[in-house]
Amino acid sequence: MFSLMSPTSLLVETPDRIAVARHYVMCPPDYFDVQYAINAWMDPGIPVDRGLAAAQWNGLRDAYLGLGHRVSLLEPLSGLPDMVFTANGATIVDGVAYEARFRHPERAPETLAHRAWLAGGVARAVQASAVNEGEGDFLVTERCILAGTGFRTEPAAHREVQELFGRPVVSLQLVDPRFYHLDTAIAVLDDGRASDRPDIAYFPGAFTPEGRAALTGLFPDALAVGEEDAAVLGLNAVGDGRNVVLPVQAGGLVADLRERGYHPVLVDTSELAKAGGGPKCCTLEVREPLSR
């Protein structure tokens, strides 16, 4: 079901940042559509151009390959139009996979597709007892795991993840329905695997005052992003420590990222955004220990 490629620990250094080659899992949007509305972005009355979605998805995959990352492919299944958003299928850390348990029944069968791949020996799968939507609400850094709740993932899943992975979990309440998953409101620019200095960008308006205070305490130098860029899913981005792949519509972020020493890589995922997804939603990372 997956075309599996082994991850690599190759480092690419620049004067300011270090890129770590990653292993990503993506699913072609063969059956992508907006057939129901389970978030604020979705409107079944707006047509989807599947050919354009495929071209944009291919552009995203090519961007990863061009940066030296590995991409495995999950076979799309008819009747599951959101399977393209692989990030929601699991959270994988150090060879252990915490399976998704989707809130909405429309997406529940996706878990089985991810489970079938994990059964091939890529990671030890652990079934969740609490509702969670994988990397949509769990963002992994070397310092901690940032965990979202409020619209999809239950707080009980935060406790399960902390016990399973043995990493501190920071719970963050989401309050704006446009930012229904944490990965729409926070981008991990550098997870700290090579630099030991995790770095994030986030939209303060997506969180409670307590959440904003927690993020400020953990990441005092974090990049606070304005609503204009956040509202086009600009934070649904993928960082490797140096390169940041983000939607071209979030042009206001480019100068800020470059000032911090990052290399912005702009892609167009506007057709996929009709279902509330961008680059990160389409990208599940297989995390293995980094050989230094």
mmCIF file of C-alpha atoms in Angstrom:
data_model
loop_
_atom_site.group_PDB
_atom_site.id
_atom_site.type_symbol
_atom_site.label_atom_id
_atom_site.label_comp_id
_atom_site.label_asym_id
_atom_site.label_seq_id
_atom_site.Cartn_x
_atom_site.Cartn_y
_atom_site.Cartn_z
ATOM 1 C CA MET A 1 0.000 0.000 0.000
ATOM 2 C CA PHE A 2 2.953 2.280 0.601
ATOM 3 C CA SER A 3 6.035 2.794 -1.534
ATOM 4 C CA LEU A 4 8.533 2.761 1.328
ATOM 5 C CA MET A 5 11.854 4.536 1.304
ATOM 6 C CA SER A 6 14.287 4.570 4.192
ATOM 7 C CA PRO A 7 14.877 7.870 5.998
ATOM 8 C CA THR A 8 18.299 9.457 6.006
ATOM 9 C CA SER A 9 20.172 11.557 8.542
ATOM 10 C CA LEU A 10 21.999 13.670 5.959
ATOM 11 C CA LEU A 11 22.527 17.216 7.214
ATOM 12 C CA VAL A 12 22.560 20.282 4.984
ATOM 13 C CA GLU A 13 24.139 23.270 6.697
ATOM 14 C CA THR A 14 23.909 26.992 6.046
ATOM 15 C CA PRO A 15 25.520 29.787 8.083
ATOM 16 C CA ASP A 16 22.307 30.187 10.093
ATOM 17 C CA ARG A 17 20.287 26.985 9.841
ATOM 18 C CA ILE A 18 20.730 23.215 9.428
ATOM 19 C CA ALA A 19 18.315 21.153 7.332
ATOM 20 C CA VAL A 20 17.715 17.540 8.317
ATOM 21 C CA ALA A 21 16.543 15.246 5.517
ATOM 22 C CA ARG A 22 13.150 13.771 6.364
ATOM 23 C CA HIS A 23 10.939 10.836 5.447
ATOM 24 C CA TYR A 24 7.406 11.900 4.545
ATOM 25 C CA VAL A 25 4.244 9.977 3.710
ATOM 26 C CA MET A 26 1.832 11.455 1.155
ATOM 27 C CA CYS A 27 -1.336 10.232 -0.569
ATOM 28 C CA PRO A 28 -2.233 11.254 -4.141
ATOM 29 C CA PRO A 29 -5.537 13.180 -4.358
ATOM 30 C CA ASP A 30 -7.122 10.766 -6.848
ATOM 31 C CA TYR A 31 -10.459 10.904 -5.017
ATOM 32 C CA PHE A 32 -10.130 14.333 -3.460
ATOM 33 C CA ASP A 33 -13.417 16.195 -3.219
ATOM 34 C CA VAL A 34 -15.518 18.246 -0.817
ATOM 35 C CA GLN A 35 -18.543 16.026 -0.261
ATOM 36 C CA TYR A 36 -19.387 17.110 3.286
ATOM 37 C CA ALA A 37 -18.611 19.954 5.688
ATOM 38 C CA ILE A 38 -16.693 19.065 8.837
ATOM 39 C CA ASN A 39 -14.698 22.279 9.165
ATOM 40 C CA ALA A 40 -15.152 25.968 8.447
ATOM 41 C CA TRP A 41 -13.349 25.735 5.094
ATOM 42 C CA MET A 42 -15.509 23.082 3.486
ATOM 43 C CA ASP A 43 -18.486 23.898 1.252
ATOM 44 C CA PRO A 44 -19.846 21.021 -0.857
ATOM 45 C CA GLY A 45 -21.492 23.593 -3.100
ATOM 46 C CA ILE A 46 -18.128 24.826 -4.406
ATOM 47 C CA PRO A 47 -16.764 22.612 -7.204
ATOM 48 C CA VAL A 48 -13.366 20.960 -6.869
ATOM 49 C CA ASP A 49 -10.960 20.758 -9.795
ATOM 50 C CA ARG A 50 -9.366 17.364 -9.210
ATOM 51 C CA GLY A 51 -6.866 17.864 -12.017
ATOM 52 C CA LEU A 52 -5.656 21.091 -10.460
ATOM 53 C CA ALA A 53 -5.508 19.461 -7.036
ATOM 54 C CA ALA A 54 -3.324 16.707 -8.494
ATOM 55 C CA ALA A 55 -1.003 19.226 -10.150
ATOM 56 C CA GLN A 56 -0.643 21.156 -6.889
ATOM 57 C CA TRP A 57 -0.043 17.960 -4.911
ATOM 58 C CA ASN A 58 2.632 16.915 -7.411
ATOM 59 C CA GLY A 59 4.254 20.310 -6.989
ATOM 60 C CA LEU A 60 4.397 19.795 -3.237
ATOM 61 C CA ARG A 61 5.892 16.319 -3.580
ATOM 62 C CA ASP A 62 8.442 17.585 -6.093
ATOM 63 C CA ALA A 63 9.405 20.363 -3.682
ATOM 64 C CA TYR A 64 10.193 17.788 -0.991
ATOM 65 C CA LEU A 65 12.174 15.617 -3.382
ATOM 66 C CA GLY A 66 14.071 18.655 -4.627
ATOM 67 C CA LEU A 67 15.072 19.447 -1.056
ATOM 68 C CA GLY A 68 16.477 15.944 -0.578
ATOM 69 C CA HIS A 69 13.610 14.465 1.434
ATOM 70 C CA ARG A 70 12.178 10.980 0.960
ATOM 71 C CA VAL A 71 8.502 10.540 0.056
ATOM 72 C CA SER A 72 6.488 7.340 0.486
ATOM 73 C CA LEU A 73 3.087 7.014 -1.144
ATOM 74 C CA LEU A 74 -0.098 5.829 0.518
ATOM 75 C CA GLU A 75 -2.533 4.321 -1.980
ATOM 76 C CA PRO A 76 -5.725 6.428 -2.175
ATOM 77 C CA LEU A 77 -9.046 4.663 -1.636
ATOM 78 C CA SER A 78 -12.339 5.483 -3.317
ATOM 79 C CA GLY A 79 -14.904 6.994 -0.973
ATOM 80 C CA LEU A 80 -12.274 8.641 1.255
ATOM 81 C CA PRO A 81 -11.818 12.126 -0.260
ATOM 82 C CA ASP A 82 -9.739 13.414 2.671
ATOM 83 C CA MET A 83 -7.103 10.669 2.537
ATOM 84 C CA VAL A 84 -4.800 13.166 0.835
ATOM 85 C CA PHE A 85 -4.354 14.704 4.289
ATOM 86 C CA THR A 86 -2.013 12.024 5.616
ATOM 87 C CA ALA A 87 -0.829 14.109 8.567
ATOM 88 C CA ASN A 88 -4.056 13.238 10.353
ATOM 89 C CA GLY A 89 -3.512 9.473 10.201
ATOM 90 C CA ALA A 90 -0.970 9.011 12.998
ATOM 91 C CA THR A 91 1.828 10.522 15.068
ATOM 92 C CA ILE A 92 5.121 8.645 14.683
ATOM 93 C CA VAL A 93 8.046 9.156 17.063
ATOM 94 C CA ASP A 94 11.117 6.937 17.489
ATOM 95 C CA GLY A 95 9.570 3.943 15.773
ATOM 96 C CA VAL A 96 6.255 4.108 17.626
ATOM 97 C CA ALA A 97 3.007 5.193 15.961
ATOM 98 C CA TYR A 98 0.045 6.552 17.887
ATOM 99 C CA GLU A 99 -2.900 5.879 15.616
ATOM 100 C CA ALA A 100 -5.555 8.439 14.816
ATOM 101 C CA ARG A 101 -9.104 8.046 16.034
ATOM 102 C CA PHE A 102 -11.100 10.497 13.945
ATOM 103 C CA ARG A 103 -13.892 12.581 15.404
ATOM 104 C CA HIS A 104 -16.069 12.449 12.301
ATOM 105 C CA PRO A 105 -17.266 9.100 10.891
ATOM 106 C CA GLU A 106 -16.542 10.256 7.336
ATOM 107 C CA ARG A 107 -12.813 9.918 7.999
ATOM 108 C CA ALA A 108 -12.750 6.956 10.383
ATOM 109 C CA PRO A 109 -11.819 4.328 7.721
ATOM 110 C CA GLU A 110 -8.568 6.187 7.017
ATOM 111 C CA THR A 111 -7.141 4.741 10.219
ATOM 112 C CA LEU A 112 -7.317 1.248 8.730
ATOM 113 C CA ALA A 113 -5.245 2.296 5.713
ATOM 114 C CA HIS A 114 -2.533 3.711 7.950
ATOM 115 C CA ARG A 115 -2.670 0.652 10.189
ATOM 116 C CA ALA A 116 -2.106 -1.656 7.216
ATOM 117 C CA TRP A 117 1.082 0.211 6.343
ATOM 118 C CA LEU A 118 2.339 0.247 9.910
ATOM 119 C CA ALA A 119 1.819 -3.518 10.047
ATOM 120 C CA GLY A 120 4.632 -3.776 7.505
ATOM 121 C CA GLY A 121 7.148 -3.088 10.248
ATOM 122 C CA VAL A 122 7.765 0.633 9.788
ATOM 123 C CA ALA A 123 6.671 1.411 13.337
ATOM 124 C CA ARG A 124 4.963 -0.252 16.270
ATOM 125 C CA ALA A 125 1.324 0.807 16.098
ATOM 126 C CA VAL A 126 -0.572 1.718 19.250
ATOM 127 C CA GLN A 127 -4.326 2.132 19.045
ATOM 128 C CA ALA A 128 -5.736 5.238 20.683
ATOM 129 C CA SER A 129 -8.586 5.122 23.158
ATOM 130 C CA ALA A 130 -9.223 8.869 22.857
ATOM 131 C CA VAL A 131 -10.247 10.906 19.829
ATOM 132 C CA ASN A 132 -7.199 12.389 18.112
ATOM 133 C CA GLU A 133 -6.271 13.385 14.576
ATOM 134 C CA GLY A 134 -2.580 12.634 14.406
ATOM 135 C CA GLU A 135 -0.165 15.360 13.457
ATOM 136 C CA GLY A 136 -3.083 17.665 12.844
ATOM 137 C CA ASP A 137 -3.075 18.258 16.598
ATOM 138 C CA PHE A 138 0.335 16.903 17.685
ATOM 139 C CA LEU A 139 3.391 18.901 16.671
ATOM 140 C CA VAL A 140 6.634 17.249 17.764
ATOM 141 C CA THR A 141 9.754 19.101 18.843
ATOM 142 C CA GLU A 142 12.789 17.924 20.792
ATOM 143 C CA ARG A 143 11.698 20.126 23.689
ATOM 144 C CA CYS A 144 8.085 18.978 23.918
ATOM 145 C CA ILE A 145 5.023 17.924 21.951
ATOM 146 C CA LEU A 146 2.555 20.730 21.316
ATOM 147 C CA ALA A 147 -0.984 19.350 21.464
ATOM 148 C CA GLY A 148 -4.169 20.996 20.249
ATOM 149 C CA THR A 149 -7.713 20.555 21.502
ATOM 150 C CA GLY A 150 -11.018 22.355 21.186
ATOM 151 C CA PHE A 151 -12.374 21.121 17.865
ATOM 152 C CA ARG A 152 -11.034 17.627 17.141
ATOM 153 C CA THR A 153 -8.563 16.009 19.546
ATOM 154 C CA GLU A 154 -9.618 15.250 23.107
ATOM 155 C CA PRO A 155 -7.440 16.216 26.107
ATOM 156 C CA ALA A 156 -7.356 12.551 27.097
ATOM 157 C CA ALA A 157 -5.308 11.893 23.964
ATOM 158 C CA HIS A 158 -2.723 14.396 25.199
ATOM 159 C CA ARG A 159 -2.230 12.271 28.293
ATOM 160 C CA GLU A 160 -1.945 9.097 26.224
ATOM 161 C CA VAL A 161 0.709 10.649 23.997
ATOM 162 C CA GLN A 162 2.783 11.890 26.920
ATOM 163 C CA GLU A 163 2.774 8.434 28.478
ATOM 164 C CA LEU A 164 3.480 6.675 25.184
ATOM 165 C CA PHE A 165 6.335 8.827 23.929
ATOM 166 C CA GLY A 166 7.770 9.937 27.261
ATOM 167 C CA ARG A 167 7.968 13.565 26.147
ATOM 168 C CA PRO A 168 6.328 16.535 27.854
ATOM 169 C CA VAL A 169 3.027 17.450 26.213
ATOM 170 C CA VAL A 170 1.780 21.044 26.250
ATOM 171 C CA SER A 171 -1.993 21.317 25.820
ATOM 172 C CA LEU A 172 -3.230 24.284 23.803
ATOM 173 C CA GLN A 173 -6.890 25.230 23.420
ATOM 174 C CA LEU A 174 -7.963 26.351 19.947
ATOM 175 C CA VAL A 175 -10.765 28.925 19.875
ATOM 176 C CA ASP A 176 -11.243 29.948 16.220
ATOM 177 C CA PRO A 177 -13.047 27.410 13.976
ATOM 178 C CA ARG A 178 -10.899 28.405 11.004
ATOM 179 C CA PHE A 179 -7.978 26.915 12.902
ATOM 180 C CA TYR A 180 -9.588 23.606 13.773
ATOM 181 C CA HIS A 181 -6.301 21.700 13.939
ATOM 182 C CA LEU A 182 -3.132 22.858 15.669
ATOM 183 C CA ASP A 183 -1.157 22.565 12.435
ATOM 184 C CA THR A 184 -3.244 25.385 10.956
ATOM 185 C CA ALA A 185 -2.214 27.744 13.770
ATOM 186 C CA ILE A 186 1.405 26.720 14.481
ATOM 187 C CA ALA A 187 4.243 25.844 12.129
ATOM 188 C CA VAL A 188 7.305 24.044 13.485
ATOM 189 C CA LEU A 189 10.111 25.735 11.583
ATOM 190 C CA ASP A 190 12.908 23.849 13.346
ATOM 191 C CA ASP A 191 12.090 20.908 15.613
ATOM 192 C CA GLY A 192 15.524 21.119 17.242
ATOM 193 C CA ARG A 193 16.811 17.742 16.062
ATOM 194 C CA ALA A 194 20.046 19.217 14.727
ATOM 195 C CA SER A 195 20.137 22.710 16.194
ATOM 196 C CA ASP A 196 18.847 21.912 19.707
ATOM 197 C CA ARG A 197 16.940 25.199 19.360
ATOM 198 C CA PRO A 198 13.310 24.465 18.417
ATOM 199 C CA ASP A 199 11.623 27.365 16.656
ATOM 200 C CA ILE A 200 7.987 27.954 15.743
ATOM 201 C CA ALA A 201 5.685 30.454 14.074
ATOM 202 C CA TYR A 202 2.122 30.855 15.320
ATOM 203 C CA PHE A 203 -1.049 32.931 15.089
ATOM 204 C CA PRO A 204 -1.867 34.283 18.580
ATOM 205 C CA GLY A 205 -5.551 34.808 17.762
ATOM 206 C CA ALA A 206 -6.124 31.068 17.470
ATOM 207 C CA PHE A 207 -5.451 30.485 21.179
ATOM 208 C CA THR A 208 -6.723 31.333 24.626
ATOM 209 C CA PRO A 209 -4.713 33.793 26.758
ATOM 210 C CA GLU A 210 -3.374 30.807 28.671
ATOM 211 C CA GLY A 211 -2.228 29.166 25.459
ATOM 212 C CA ARG A 212 -0.506 32.309 24.273
ATOM 213 C CA ALA A 213 1.262 32.601 27.610
ATOM 214 C CA ALA A 214 2.429 28.988 27.407
ATOM 215 C CA LEU A 215 3.833 29.485 23.914
ATOM 216 C CA THR A 216 5.584 32.690 24.933
ATOM 217 C CA GLY A 217 7.150 30.921 27.884
ATOM 218 C CA LEU A 218 8.373 27.963 25.837
ATOM 219 C CA PHE A 219 9.352 29.892 22.713
ATOM 220 C CA PRO A 220 10.087 33.496 23.690
ATOM 221 C CA ASP A 221 11.574 34.183 20.248
ATOM 222 C CA ALA A 222 8.728 32.575 18.303
ATOM 223 C CA LEU A 223 7.499 34.324 15.170
ATOM 224 C CA ALA A 224 4.022 35.773 15.763
ATOM 225 C CA VAL A 225 2.142 35.763 12.460
ATOM 226 C CA GLY A 226 -0.612 38.157 11.489
ATOM 227 C CA GLU A 227 -4.148 37.139 10.591
ATOM 228 C CA GLU A 228 -3.709 37.882 6.880
ATOM 229 C CA ASP A 229 -1.124 35.129 6.447
ATOM 230 C CA ALA A 230 -2.751 32.763 8.943
ATOM 231 C CA ALA A 231 -6.130 33.041 7.198
ATOM 232 C CA VAL A 232 -4.709 31.575 3.966
ATOM 233 C CA LEU A 233 -3.310 28.562 5.863
ATOM 234 C CA GLY A 234 0.147 30.097 5.828
ATOM 235 C CA LEU A 235 1.027 28.249 9.025
ATOM 236 C CA ASN A 236 0.118 24.877 7.566
ATOM 237 C CA ALA A 237 3.771 24.703 6.626
ATOM 238 C CA VAL A 238 6.561 22.116 6.805
ATOM 239 C CA GLY A 239 10.005 23.009 8.121
ATOM 240 C CA ASP A 240 13.150 20.895 8.098
ATOM 241 C CA GLY A 241 15.370 23.213 10.136
ATOM 242 C CA ARG A 242 16.357 25.391 7.195
ATOM 243 C CA ASN A 243 13.730 25.154 4.451
ATOM 244 C CA VAL A 244 10.094 26.049 5.093
ATOM 245 C CA VAL A 245 7.531 24.830 2.550
ATOM 246 C CA LEU A 246 4.462 27.051 2.753
ATOM 247 C CA PRO A 247 1.522 28.253 0.641
ATOM 248 C CA VAL A 248 2.389 30.925 -1.895
ATOM 249 C CA GLN A 249 -0.649 32.886 -0.727
ATOM 250 C CA ALA A 250 1.142 33.646 2.565
ATOM 251 C CA GLY A 251 3.616 35.999 0.942
ATOM 252 C CA GLY A 252 3.856 38.202 4.013
ATOM 253 C CA LEU A 253 5.740 35.436 5.841
ATOM 254 C CA VAL A 254 8.578 35.281 3.355
ATOM 255 C CA ALA A 255 10.566 38.280 4.572
ATOM 256 C CA ASP A 256 10.185 37.241 8.222
ATOM 257 C CA LEU A 257 11.407 33.721 7.484
ATOM 258 C CA ARG A 258 14.392 34.953 5.501
ATOM 259 C CA GLU A 259 15.305 37.362 8.285
ATOM 260 C CA ARG A 260 15.495 34.362 10.629
ATOM 261 C CA GLY A 261 17.806 32.513 8.264
ATOM 262 C CA TYR A 262 15.209 30.214 6.711
ATOM 263 C CA HIS A 263 14.742 29.438 3.042
ATOM 264 C CA PRO A 264 11.046 29.808 2.109
ATOM 265 C CA VAL A 265 9.799 27.376 -0.538
ATOM 266 C CA LEU A 266 6.452 28.556 -1.907
ATOM 267 C CA VAL A 267 3.884 26.104 -3.275
ATOM 268 C CA ASP A 268 0.281 26.523 -4.376
ATOM 269 C CA THR A 269 -2.195 24.300 -2.514
ATOM 270 C CA SER A 270 -5.241 26.523 -3.036
ATOM 271 C CA GLU A 271 -7.431 23.718 -4.421
ATOM 272 C CA LEU A 272 -6.671 21.499 -1.432
ATOM 273 C CA ALA A 273 -7.449 24.461 0.821
ATOM 274 C CA LYS A 274 -11.099 24.070 -0.163
ATOM 275 C CA ALA A 275 -11.133 21.200 2.322
ATOM 276 C CA GLY A 276 -9.074 23.089 4.897
ATOM 277 C CA GLY A 277 -5.663 21.639 4.069
ATOM 278 C CA GLY A 278 -2.245 22.844 2.961
ATOM 279 C CA PRO A 279 1.297 21.459 2.795
ATOM 280 C CA LYS A 280 1.431 20.144 6.361
ATOM 281 C CA CYS A 281 -1.962 18.454 6.157
ATOM 282 C CA CYS A 282 -0.665 16.512 3.147
ATOM 283 C CA THR A 283 2.498 15.425 4.961
ATOM 284 C CA LEU A 284 2.974 12.791 7.658
ATOM 285 C CA GLU A 285 6.512 12.463 8.997
ATOM 286 C CA VAL A 286 8.113 9.162 9.903
ATOM 287 C CA ARG A 287 10.412 10.168 12.752
ATOM 288 C CA GLU A 288 13.335 7.966 13.633
ATOM 289 C CA PRO A 289 16.296 8.738 15.926
ATOM 290 C CA LEU A 290 18.812 10.998 14.209
ATOM 291 C CA SER A 291 22.299 9.527 13.735
ATOM 292 C CA ARG A 292 24.693 12.327 14.555
#
